[in-house]
mmCIF file of C-alpha atoms and ligand atoms in Angstrom:
data_model
loop_
_atom_site.group_PDB
_atom_site.id
_atom_site.type_symbol
_atom_site.label_atom_id
_atom_site.label_comp_id
_atom_site.label_asym_id
_atom_site.label_seq_id
_atom_site.Cartn_x
_atom_site.Cartn_y
_atom_site.Cartn_z
ATOM 1 C CA MET Z 1 -0.063 0.079 -0.130
ATOM 2 C CA LYS Z 2 1.153 3.317 -0.827
ATOM 3 C CA PRO Z 3 1.410 6.464 1.930
ATOM 4 C CA LYS Z 4 -1.572 8.554 1.855
ATOM 5 C CA ASP Z 5 0.285 11.804 0.642
ATOM 6 C CA THR Z 6 1.522 9.897 -2.912
ATOM 7 C CA PRO Z 7 0.888 12.033 -5.686
ATOM 8 C CA VAL Z 8 -1.640 11.017 -8.296
ATOM 9 C CA SER Z 9 1.029 10.538 -11.092
ATOM 10 C CA GLU Z 10 1.601 7.213 -8.713
ATOM 11 C CA PHE Z 11 -1.594 5.724 -9.163
ATOM 12 C CA ASP Z 12 -1.570 2.122 -10.616
ATOM 13 C CA TRP Z 13 -3.122 -1.224 -10.027
ATOM 14 C CA ASN Z 14 -0.194 -2.879 -8.209
ATOM 15 C CA HIS Z 15 -0.815 -1.106 -4.809
ATOM 16 C CA TYR Z 16 -3.602 -0.307 -2.759
ATOM 17 C CA PHE Z 17 -4.249 3.649 -2.078
ATOM 18 C CA HIS Z 18 -5.943 5.955 0.418
ATOM 19 C CA LEU Z 19 -8.996 7.553 -0.356
ATOM 20 C CA GLU Z 20 -7.102 10.872 -0.966
ATOM 21 C CA THR Z 21 -5.296 9.150 -3.996
ATOM 22 C CA ILE Z 22 -8.393 7.847 -5.114
ATOM 23 C CA ASN Z 23 -10.118 10.854 -5.068
ATOM 24 C CA ALA Z 24 -7.013 12.599 -6.923
ATOM 25 C CA TRP Z 25 -7.372 10.089 -9.578
ATOM 26 C CA LEU Z 26 -11.002 10.685 -10.095
ATOM 27 C CA ASP Z 27 -10.352 14.280 -10.562
ATOM 28 C CA LYS Z 28 -7.310 13.887 -12.954
ATOM 29 C CA ILE Z 29 -9.461 11.088 -15.013
ATOM 30 C CA VAL Z 30 -12.417 13.913 -15.325
ATOM 31 C CA SER Z 31 -10.304 16.888 -16.099
ATOM 32 C CA ASN Z 32 -8.393 14.787 -18.878
ATOM 33 C CA HIS Z 33 -12.027 13.414 -20.357
ATOM 34 C CA GLY Z 34 -14.252 16.127 -19.767
ATOM 35 C CA ASN Z 35 -16.157 15.332 -22.978
ATOM 36 C CA ILE Z 36 -17.309 12.029 -21.573
ATOM 37 C CA LEU Z 37 -16.820 11.935 -17.894
ATOM 38 C CA THR Z 38 -18.434 14.084 -15.348
ATOM 39 C CA HIS Z 39 -18.397 14.248 -11.324
ATOM 40 C CA VAL Z 40 -21.305 12.355 -9.597
ATOM 41 C CA THR Z 41 -21.041 12.917 -5.746
ATOM 42 C CA ILE Z 42 -24.533 11.386 -4.235
ATOM 43 C CA GLY Z 43 -24.180 12.460 -0.510
ATOM 44 C CA LYS Z 44 -21.786 12.745 2.395
ATOM 45 C CA SER Z 45 -20.899 9.954 4.825
ATOM 46 C CA PHE Z 46 -21.597 10.351 8.595
ATOM 47 C CA GLU Z 47 -17.707 12.043 9.111
ATOM 48 C CA GLY Z 48 -18.937 14.369 6.176
ATOM 49 C CA ARG Z 49 -16.819 12.757 3.717
ATOM 50 C CA PRO Z 50 -18.208 13.264 -0.148
ATOM 51 C CA ILE Z 51 -19.503 9.779 -1.616
ATOM 52 C CA ARG Z 52 -17.723 10.282 -4.982
ATOM 53 C CA GLY Z 53 -17.778 8.654 -8.382
ATOM 54 C CA VAL Z 54 -18.111 9.413 -12.149
ATOM 55 C CA LYS Z 55 -20.537 9.331 -14.874
ATOM 56 C CA LEU Z 56 -19.350 8.099 -18.158
ATOM 57 C CA SER Z 57 -21.399 8.679 -21.051
ATOM 58 C CA ALA Z 58 -20.168 8.810 -24.625
ATOM 59 C CA GLN Z 59 -23.446 8.804 -26.428
ATOM 60 C CA ALA Z 60 -26.738 9.925 -25.889
ATOM 61 C CA GLY Z 61 -29.755 7.355 -25.653
ATOM 62 C CA ASN Z 62 -28.105 4.626 -23.527
ATOM 63 C CA THR Z 63 -29.458 2.657 -20.822
ATOM 64 C CA ALA Z 64 -26.695 2.898 -17.528
ATOM 65 C CA ILE Z 65 -25.380 0.539 -15.368
ATOM 66 C CA PHE Z 66 -24.701 1.599 -11.671
ATOM 67 C CA VAL Z 67 -21.422 0.067 -10.263
ATOM 68 C CA GLU Z 68 -20.960 -0.001 -6.214
ATOM 69 C CA GLY Z 69 -17.565 -0.697 -4.707
ATOM 70 C CA GLY Z 70 -16.407 -0.750 -1.285
ATOM 71 C CA ILE Z 71 -19.320 -0.885 0.645
ATOM 72 C CA HIS Z 72 -17.801 -2.767 2.904
ATOM 73 C CA ALA Z 73 -14.460 -1.127 4.179
ATOM 74 C CA ARG Z 74 -12.102 -3.870 4.256
ATOM 75 C CA GLU Z 75 -12.557 -5.230 1.067
ATOM 76 C CA TRP Z 76 -10.098 -3.435 -0.585
ATOM 77 C CA ILE Z 77 -10.033 -5.131 -4.062
ATOM 78 C CA SER Z 78 -13.467 -3.714 -4.424
ATOM 79 C CA PRO Z 79 -12.605 -0.116 -4.805
ATOM 80 C CA SER Z 80 -9.461 -1.150 -7.112
ATOM 81 C CA THR Z 81 -11.441 -2.966 -9.372
ATOM 82 C CA ALA Z 82 -13.840 -0.239 -9.611
ATOM 83 C CA THR Z 83 -11.393 1.820 -10.807
ATOM 84 C CA PHE Z 84 -9.262 -0.773 -13.027
ATOM 85 C CA ILE Z 85 -12.682 -1.374 -14.547
ATOM 86 C CA LEU Z 86 -12.979 2.590 -15.305
ATOM 87 C CA ASP Z 87 -9.698 3.016 -16.397
ATOM 88 C CA GLN Z 88 -10.241 0.550 -19.123
ATOM 89 C CA LEU Z 89 -13.609 1.609 -20.466
ATOM 90 C CA LEU Z 90 -11.265 4.961 -20.910
ATOM 91 C CA HIS Z 91 -8.467 3.357 -22.518
ATOM 92 C CA SER Z 92 -9.048 -0.105 -23.922
ATOM 93 C CA ASN Z 93 -8.429 -0.708 -27.378
ATOM 94 C CA ASP Z 94 -10.211 -4.046 -27.163
ATOM 95 C CA PRO Z 95 -12.991 -3.611 -29.422
ATOM 96 C CA LYS Z 96 -15.278 -5.461 -26.774
ATOM 97 C CA VAL Z 97 -14.480 -3.019 -24.293
ATOM 98 C CA LYS Z 98 -14.648 -0.043 -26.386
ATOM 99 C CA ALA Z 99 -18.609 -1.465 -27.141
ATOM 100 C CA ILE Z 100 -19.663 -1.603 -23.768
ATOM 101 C CA ALA Z 101 -18.079 2.106 -23.040
ATOM 102 C CA THR Z 102 -20.092 3.371 -25.908
ATOM 103 C CA ASN Z 103 -23.093 1.890 -25.755
ATOM 104 C CA PHE Z 104 -23.656 2.170 -22.044
ATOM 105 C CA ASP Z 105 -23.490 4.737 -19.640
ATOM 106 C CA TRP Z 106 -21.788 4.125 -16.585
ATOM 107 C CA TYR Z 107 -22.214 5.620 -12.916
ATOM 108 C CA ILE Z 108 -19.102 4.446 -11.327
ATOM 109 C CA LEU Z 109 -18.531 4.964 -7.317
ATOM 110 C CA PRO Z 110 -15.548 2.908 -6.249
ATOM 111 C CA VAL Z 111 -15.942 3.889 -2.201
ATOM 112 C CA VAL Z 112 -19.680 4.291 -1.288
ATOM 113 C CA ASN Z 113 -18.338 3.995 2.434
ATOM 114 C CA PRO Z 114 -15.423 6.425 2.695
ATOM 115 C CA ASP Z 115 -15.480 6.380 6.405
ATOM 116 C CA GLY Z 116 -14.814 3.035 6.566
ATOM 117 C CA TYR Z 117 -12.297 2.895 3.863
ATOM 118 C CA ALA Z 118 -10.685 5.531 5.572
ATOM 119 C CA TYR Z 119 -10.873 3.520 9.107
ATOM 120 C CA THR Z 120 -9.125 0.502 7.328
ATOM 121 C CA PHE Z 121 -5.816 2.362 6.627
ATOM 122 C CA GLU Z 122 -5.893 4.522 9.806
ATOM 123 C CA HIS Z 123 -7.433 2.065 12.634
ATOM 124 C CA ASP Z 124 -8.435 -1.308 12.007
ATOM 125 C CA ARG Z 125 -7.437 -3.132 8.974
ATOM 126 C CA MET Z 126 -10.221 -5.243 8.984
ATOM 127 C CA TRP Z 127 -13.115 -3.068 9.561
ATOM 128 C CA ARG Z 128 -16.315 -3.810 7.542
ATOM 129 C CA LYS Z 129 -19.119 -1.503 8.767
ATOM 130 C CA SER Z 130 -19.900 2.369 8.344
ATOM 131 C CA VAL Z 131 -18.361 4.411 11.884
ATOM 132 C CA LYS Z 132 -21.360 6.149 13.157
ATOM 133 C CA PRO Z 133 -21.238 5.514 17.024
ATOM 134 C CA ASN Z 134 -24.556 3.292 18.155
ATOM 135 C CA GLY Z 135 -23.966 3.003 22.457
ATOM 136 C CA LEU Z 136 -20.516 1.506 23.167
ATOM 137 C CA CYS Z 137 -19.868 0.188 19.609
ATOM 138 C CA ARG Z 138 -19.959 1.720 15.952
ATOM 139 C CA GLY Z 139 -21.166 1.633 12.572
ATOM 140 C CA ALA Z 140 -23.860 -0.397 10.833
ATOM 141 C CA ASP Z 141 -23.342 -2.935 8.379
ATOM 142 C CA LEU Z 142 -24.250 -0.887 5.130
ATOM 143 C CA ASN Z 143 -25.321 -4.056 3.140
ATOM 144 C CA ARG Z 144 -27.727 -4.610 5.684
ATOM 145 C CA ASN Z 145 -29.327 -1.159 5.995
ATOM 146 C CA PHE Z 146 -31.410 -1.046 2.945
ATOM 147 C CA ASN Z 147 -35.062 -0.553 2.888
ATOM 148 C CA CYS Z 148 -35.609 -4.232 2.094
ATOM 149 C CA HIS Z 149 -36.964 -6.507 4.222
ATOM 150 C CA TRP Z 150 -34.849 -4.698 6.351
ATOM 151 C CA ASN Z 151 -33.560 -6.902 9.712
ATOM 152 C CA HIS Z 152 -35.409 -9.695 8.825
ATOM 153 C CA THR Z 153 -32.663 -12.476 8.325
ATOM 154 C CA GLY Z 154 -28.806 -12.762 7.897
ATOM 155 C CA SER Z 155 -28.430 -9.237 10.195
ATOM 156 C CA SER Z 156 -28.076 -8.203 13.563
ATOM 157 C CA PRO Z 157 -29.768 -5.709 15.696
ATOM 158 C CA ASP Z 158 -27.013 -5.532 17.774
ATOM 159 C CA PRO Z 159 -24.759 -2.472 17.554
ATOM 160 C CA CYS Z 160 -21.757 -4.379 18.194
ATOM 161 C CA ARG Z 161 -21.933 -7.190 15.387
ATOM 162 C CA TYR Z 162 -20.250 -6.941 12.048
ATOM 163 C CA ASP Z 163 -23.722 -7.688 10.462
ATOM 164 C CA TYR Z 164 -25.522 -4.815 12.717
ATOM 165 C CA ALA Z 165 -28.502 -3.520 10.542
ATOM 166 C CA GLY Z 166 -28.573 -0.139 11.790
ATOM 167 C CA SER Z 167 -31.176 1.751 13.998
ATOM 168 C CA GLY Z 168 -33.799 1.877 11.151
ATOM 169 C CA ALA Z 169 -33.865 1.041 7.440
ATOM 170 C CA THR Z 170 -31.509 3.523 5.612
ATOM 171 C CA SER Z 171 -30.483 5.157 9.147
ATOM 172 C CA GLU Z 172 -27.104 5.478 7.614
ATOM 173 C CA SER Z 173 -26.384 8.683 5.560
ATOM 174 C CA GLU Z 174 -24.461 6.517 3.019
ATOM 175 C CA ALA Z 175 -27.161 3.749 2.575
ATOM 176 C CA GLU Z 176 -29.498 6.904 2.249
ATOM 177 C CA ALA Z 177 -27.298 8.921 -0.322
ATOM 178 C CA ILE Z 178 -27.200 5.558 -2.878
ATOM 179 C CA THR Z 179 -31.027 4.794 -1.999
ATOM 180 C CA LYS Z 180 -31.822 8.626 -3.072
ATOM 181 C CA PHE Z 181 -29.465 8.839 -6.052
ATOM 182 C CA ILE Z 182 -31.199 5.594 -7.268
ATOM 183 C CA GLU Z 183 -34.360 6.795 -6.607
ATOM 184 C CA GLU Z 184 -33.832 10.403 -8.609
ATOM 185 C CA ASN Z 185 -32.043 8.417 -11.468
ATOM 186 C CA ARG Z 186 -33.612 5.103 -11.722
ATOM 187 C CA ILE Z 187 -36.018 6.489 -14.832
ATOM 188 C CA SER Z 188 -34.465 9.524 -16.040
ATOM 189 C CA SER Z 189 -31.005 7.971 -16.910
ATOM 190 C CA ARG Z 190 -32.304 4.079 -17.207
ATOM 191 C CA ILE Z 191 -30.518 2.429 -14.556
ATOM 192 C CA GLU Z 192 -31.043 -1.030 -15.779
ATOM 193 C CA THR Z 193 -28.189 -2.700 -14.266
ATOM 194 C CA TYR Z 194 -26.812 -2.826 -10.757
ATOM 195 C CA ILE Z 195 -23.442 -4.391 -9.725
ATOM 196 C CA SER Z 196 -22.250 -4.571 -6.276
ATOM 197 C CA LEU Z 197 -18.363 -5.280 -5.608
ATOM 198 C CA HIS Z 198 -17.059 -7.252 -2.586
ATOM 199 C CA SER Z 199 -14.786 -9.707 -1.509
ATOM 200 C CA PHE Z 200 -13.937 -12.592 -0.757
ATOM 201 C CA SER Z 201 -15.142 -16.271 -2.361
ATOM 202 C CA GLN Z 202 -15.308 -15.361 -6.453
ATOM 203 C CA LEU Z 203 -19.364 -15.912 -6.458
ATOM 204 C CA MET Z 204 -21.323 -14.210 -8.887
ATOM 205 C CA MET Z 205 -24.713 -13.500 -7.053
ATOM 206 C CA PHE Z 206 -28.026 -12.359 -8.069
ATOM 207 C CA PRO Z 207 -31.323 -11.782 -6.203
ATOM 208 C CA LEU Z 208 -32.822 -12.302 -3.688
ATOM 209 C CA GLY Z 209 -30.946 -12.774 -0.100
ATOM 210 C CA HIS Z 210 -34.013 -13.021 2.079
ATOM 211 C CA THR Z 211 -35.557 -15.772 0.585
ATOM 212 C CA ALA Z 212 -35.057 -18.908 -1.215
ATOM 213 C CA ARG Z 213 -38.032 -18.049 -3.459
ATOM 214 C CA ARG Z 214 -36.714 -17.440 -7.128
ATOM 215 C CA VAL Z 215 -37.418 -14.327 -8.804
ATOM 216 C CA PRO Z 216 -39.246 -13.867 -12.062
ATOM 217 C CA ASN Z 217 -36.155 -13.541 -14.054
ATOM 218 C CA TYR Z 218 -33.940 -16.407 -12.283
ATOM 219 C CA ASP Z 219 -33.189 -18.084 -15.300
ATOM 220 C CA ASP Z 220 -31.819 -15.183 -17.058
ATOM 221 C CA LEU Z 221 -29.723 -13.822 -14.254
ATOM 222 C CA LEU Z 222 -28.221 -17.518 -14.003
ATOM 223 C CA SER Z 223 -27.751 -17.696 -17.564
ATOM 224 C CA ILE Z 224 -26.125 -14.302 -17.186
ATOM 225 C CA GLY Z 225 -23.930 -15.111 -14.093
ATOM 226 C CA GLN Z 226 -23.074 -18.476 -16.229
ATOM 227 C CA LYS Z 227 -21.882 -16.815 -19.377
ATOM 228 C CA ALA Z 228 -19.977 -14.147 -16.952
ATOM 229 C CA SER Z 229 -18.334 -16.753 -14.829
ATOM 230 C CA ALA Z 230 -17.373 -18.891 -17.857
ATOM 231 C CA ALA Z 231 -15.559 -15.784 -19.440
ATOM 232 C CA LEU Z 232 -14.096 -14.781 -16.235
ATOM 233 C CA LYS Z 233 -12.189 -18.242 -15.918
ATOM 234 C CA GLN Z 234 -10.706 -18.342 -19.438
ATOM 235 C CA ARG Z 235 -8.045 -15.548 -18.677
ATOM 236 C CA TYR Z 236 -6.474 -17.125 -15.658
ATOM 237 C CA GLY Z 237 -8.742 -20.016 -14.855
ATOM 238 C CA THR Z 238 -10.376 -18.194 -11.889
ATOM 239 C CA LYS Z 239 -13.473 -20.456 -10.720
ATOM 240 C CA TYR Z 240 -16.665 -18.516 -9.910
ATOM 241 C CA GLU Z 241 -19.859 -20.023 -8.689
ATOM 242 C CA THR Z 242 -23.424 -18.422 -9.766
ATOM 243 C CA GLY Z 243 -26.395 -18.525 -8.114
ATOM 244 C CA SER Z 244 -28.990 -16.219 -5.902
ATOM 245 C CA ILE Z 245 -27.419 -14.611 -2.524
ATOM 246 C CA HIS Z 246 -29.907 -17.290 -0.717
ATOM 247 C CA GLU Z 247 -28.653 -20.299 -2.293
ATOM 248 C CA ILE Z 248 -25.105 -19.587 -3.112
ATOM 249 C CA ILE Z 249 -23.587 -17.758 0.583
ATOM 250 C CA TYR Z 250 -26.167 -17.282 3.076
ATOM 251 C CA PRO Z 251 -29.374 -15.616 3.839
ATOM 252 C CA SER Z 252 -29.141 -11.815 4.044
ATOM 253 C CA SER Z 253 -31.602 -9.135 3.870
ATOM 254 C CA GLY Z 254 -31.242 -5.207 3.495
ATOM 255 C CA GLY Z 255 -28.669 -5.708 0.869
ATOM 256 C CA SER Z 256 -28.478 -2.851 -1.624
ATOM 257 C CA MET Z 257 -28.421 -5.090 -4.780
ATOM 258 C CA ASP Z 258 -31.521 -6.794 -3.485
ATOM 259 C CA TRP Z 259 -33.309 -2.979 -2.916
ATOM 260 C CA ALA Z 260 -32.138 -1.776 -6.328
ATOM 261 C CA TYR Z 261 -33.905 -5.150 -7.870
ATOM 262 C CA SER Z 262 -36.901 -5.272 -6.315
ATOM 263 C CA GLN Z 263 -37.810 -1.546 -5.009
ATOM 264 C CA LYS Z 264 -36.414 -0.034 -7.957
ATOM 265 C CA SER Z 265 -37.237 -2.617 -10.680
ATOM 266 C CA ILE Z 266 -33.830 -2.904 -11.903
ATOM 267 C CA PRO Z 267 -33.813 -6.199 -13.916
ATOM 268 C CA VAL Z 268 -29.681 -6.878 -14.063
ATOM 269 C CA ALA Z 269 -28.511 -6.915 -10.694
ATOM 270 C CA PHE Z 270 -25.275 -8.698 -9.247
ATOM 271 C CA THR Z 271 -23.164 -8.515 -6.423
ATOM 272 C CA LEU Z 272 -19.704 -10.147 -7.097
ATOM 273 C CA GLU Z 273 -17.382 -11.655 -4.390
ATOM 274 C CA LEU Z 274 -13.958 -11.126 -5.960
ATOM 275 C CA ARG Z 275 -11.056 -12.669 -5.041
ATOM 276 C CA GLY Z 276 -9.961 -14.942 -3.124
ATOM 277 C CA PRO Z 277 -11.019 -18.439 -3.361
ATOM 278 C CA PRO Z 278 -13.479 -19.564 -0.922
ATOM 279 C CA ASN Z 279 -10.903 -21.102 1.605
ATOM 280 C CA SER Z 280 -8.857 -18.699 1.433
ATOM 281 C CA THR Z 281 -6.988 -17.863 4.726
ATOM 282 C CA ASP Z 282 -5.908 -14.444 4.048
ATOM 283 C CA MET Z 283 -9.476 -13.529 3.549
ATOM 284 C CA PHE Z 284 -10.001 -10.030 2.553
ATOM 285 C CA ILE Z 285 -5.876 -9.245 2.362
ATOM 286 C CA LEU Z 286 -5.390 -9.765 -1.149
ATOM 287 C CA PRO Z 287 -2.050 -8.965 -2.027
ATOM 288 C CA ALA Z 288 -1.678 -6.178 -4.141
ATOM 289 C CA GLU Z 289 -0.067 -8.237 -7.351
ATOM 290 C CA GLN Z 290 -3.620 -9.835 -7.967
ATOM 291 C CA ILE Z 291 -5.036 -6.447 -8.133
ATOM 292 C CA THR Z 292 -4.190 -6.376 -11.804
ATOM 293 C CA PRO Z 293 -5.311 -9.871 -12.701
ATOM 294 C CA THR Z 294 -8.652 -9.494 -10.802
ATOM 295 C CA GLY Z 295 -9.254 -6.372 -12.766
ATOM 296 C CA TRP Z 296 -8.789 -7.695 -15.922
ATOM 297 C CA GLU Z 297 -10.545 -10.844 -15.533
ATOM 298 C CA THR Z 298 -13.535 -9.046 -13.937
ATOM 299 C CA LEU Z 299 -13.832 -6.597 -16.774
ATOM 300 C CA ASP Z 300 -13.999 -9.814 -18.890
ATOM 301 C CA ALA Z 301 -16.911 -10.831 -16.690
ATOM 302 C CA PHE Z 302 -18.923 -7.687 -17.393
ATOM 303 C CA VAL Z 303 -18.195 -7.698 -21.190
ATOM 304 C CA ALA Z 304 -19.929 -11.204 -21.263
ATOM 305 C CA LEU Z 305 -22.354 -10.489 -18.725
ATOM 306 C CA LEU Z 306 -23.699 -7.205 -20.692
ATOM 307 C CA GLU Z 307 -23.328 -9.451 -23.654
ATOM 308 C CA GLU Z 308 -25.556 -12.034 -22.666
ATOM 309 C CA ALA Z 309 -28.204 -9.684 -20.859
ATOM 310 C CA ARG Z 310 -28.411 -7.721 -24.088
ATOM 311 C CA ASN Z 311 -28.934 -11.432 -26.014
ATOM 312 C CA ILE Z 312 -31.405 -12.343 -23.765
ATOM 313 C CA GLY Z 313 -33.718 -9.238 -24.529
ATOM 314 C CA TYR Z 314 -32.308 -6.659 -21.905
ATOM 315 C CA TYR Z 315 -31.513 -2.967 -22.910
ATOM 316 C CA LYS Z 316 -33.443 -3.418 -26.137
ATOM 317 C CA ASP Z 317 -33.870 0.387 -26.447
ATOM 318 C CA ASN Z 318 -30.505 0.998 -25.917
ATOM 319 C CA LYS Z 319 -29.002 2.609 -29.150
HETATM 320 O O1 0X9 O 401 -22.451 -10.135 3.685
HETATM 321 C C1 0X9 O 401 -22.541 -9.753 2.646
HETATM 322 O O2 0X9 O 401 -23.076 -8.530 2.772
HETATM 323 C C2 0X9 O 401 -22.055 -9.937 1.333
HETATM 324 N N1 0X9 O 401 -20.637 -11.161 1.700
HETATM 325 S S1 0X9 O 401 -19.258 -10.305 2.306
HETATM 326 O O3 0X9 O 401 -18.467 -11.435 2.415
HETATM 327 N N2 0X9 O 401 -18.692 -9.479 1.047
HETATM 328 O O4 0X9 O 401 -19.678 -9.421 3.325
HETATM 329 C C3 0X9 O 401 -22.924 -11.200 0.668
HETATM 330 C C4 0X9 O 401 -23.855 -10.056 -0.007
HETATM 331 C C5 0X9 O 401 -25.121 -9.983 0.514
HETATM 332 N N3 0X9 O 401 -25.936 -9.307 -0.363
HETATM 333 C C6 0X9 O 401 -27.186 -9.288 -0.254
HETATM 334 N N4 0X9 O 401 -28.350 -9.589 0.406
HETATM 335 N N5 0X9 O 401 -27.904 -8.385 -0.850
HETATM 336 ZN ZN1 ZN O 402 -18.609 -7.580 1.371
#
């Protein structure tokens, strides 16, 4: 990991970076690509940090993809992969990558839990939640705080637990900012795809988390997930499993993707658990040498995911 005062010219995908450097990199790419990139700030964290990202729009008439990174603070590969993909969308010469960069609008927010991310650099590398104090403990699991079967299953009412759901649905300003942004832009920007990046376990998961009941487009999402996993595996042999949250990881409720899918009718919704493997003993500590390979294989997965979704009939009215 690079020190906090690292100049933005040293930003790369061979190291992990402080929030300040990621933000400086966002500033840099927006100033270099002002014709297609704009800053997006959806709100402020509990400690007052802006929740930042960019919108990439290369042509009018696209449907949009929302990519949420870093909702869990310690999963550092998530923001790194979000910035890797964003960089490729801007600079790749691969025709398939250029096609998804042009034919979709992208909202990419690498660090939606900026307080938690900073906390993992300054206090506790294994911190997961936001940081707002609740009695003797602090922080809520932002991926349990959304208003979709809030606090029903696989989440805790105890503020000291890692999966604390918060004092109420959308009680945390970070979840509120995402909620508000999607509510305001879902229709006008035609956000048809929601991708949430986590680690670890190498899973490509789709709704729902709180029930084993299959969603109406289960077969579509399974097929999309399988195509995306197969594409991902081709590059380095990395194995992913696909299925609903409930069936392949564990029951949970109040997740952002489930909220986006069921409350805002975003039909193509995935949560990726990136590297390492399910039996990893390093868990959330992924060696920095793996940032770039993780980026490449995840980009392959994105290409295949969008291709298959389009083949099945989503994004029909796209250009
Ligand atoms: O528990 C989580 O939030 C995710 N796993 S992680 O190890 N990255 O914390 C699983 C996703 C659950 N998601 C939803 N219910 N949407
Ligand atoms: Zn996570």
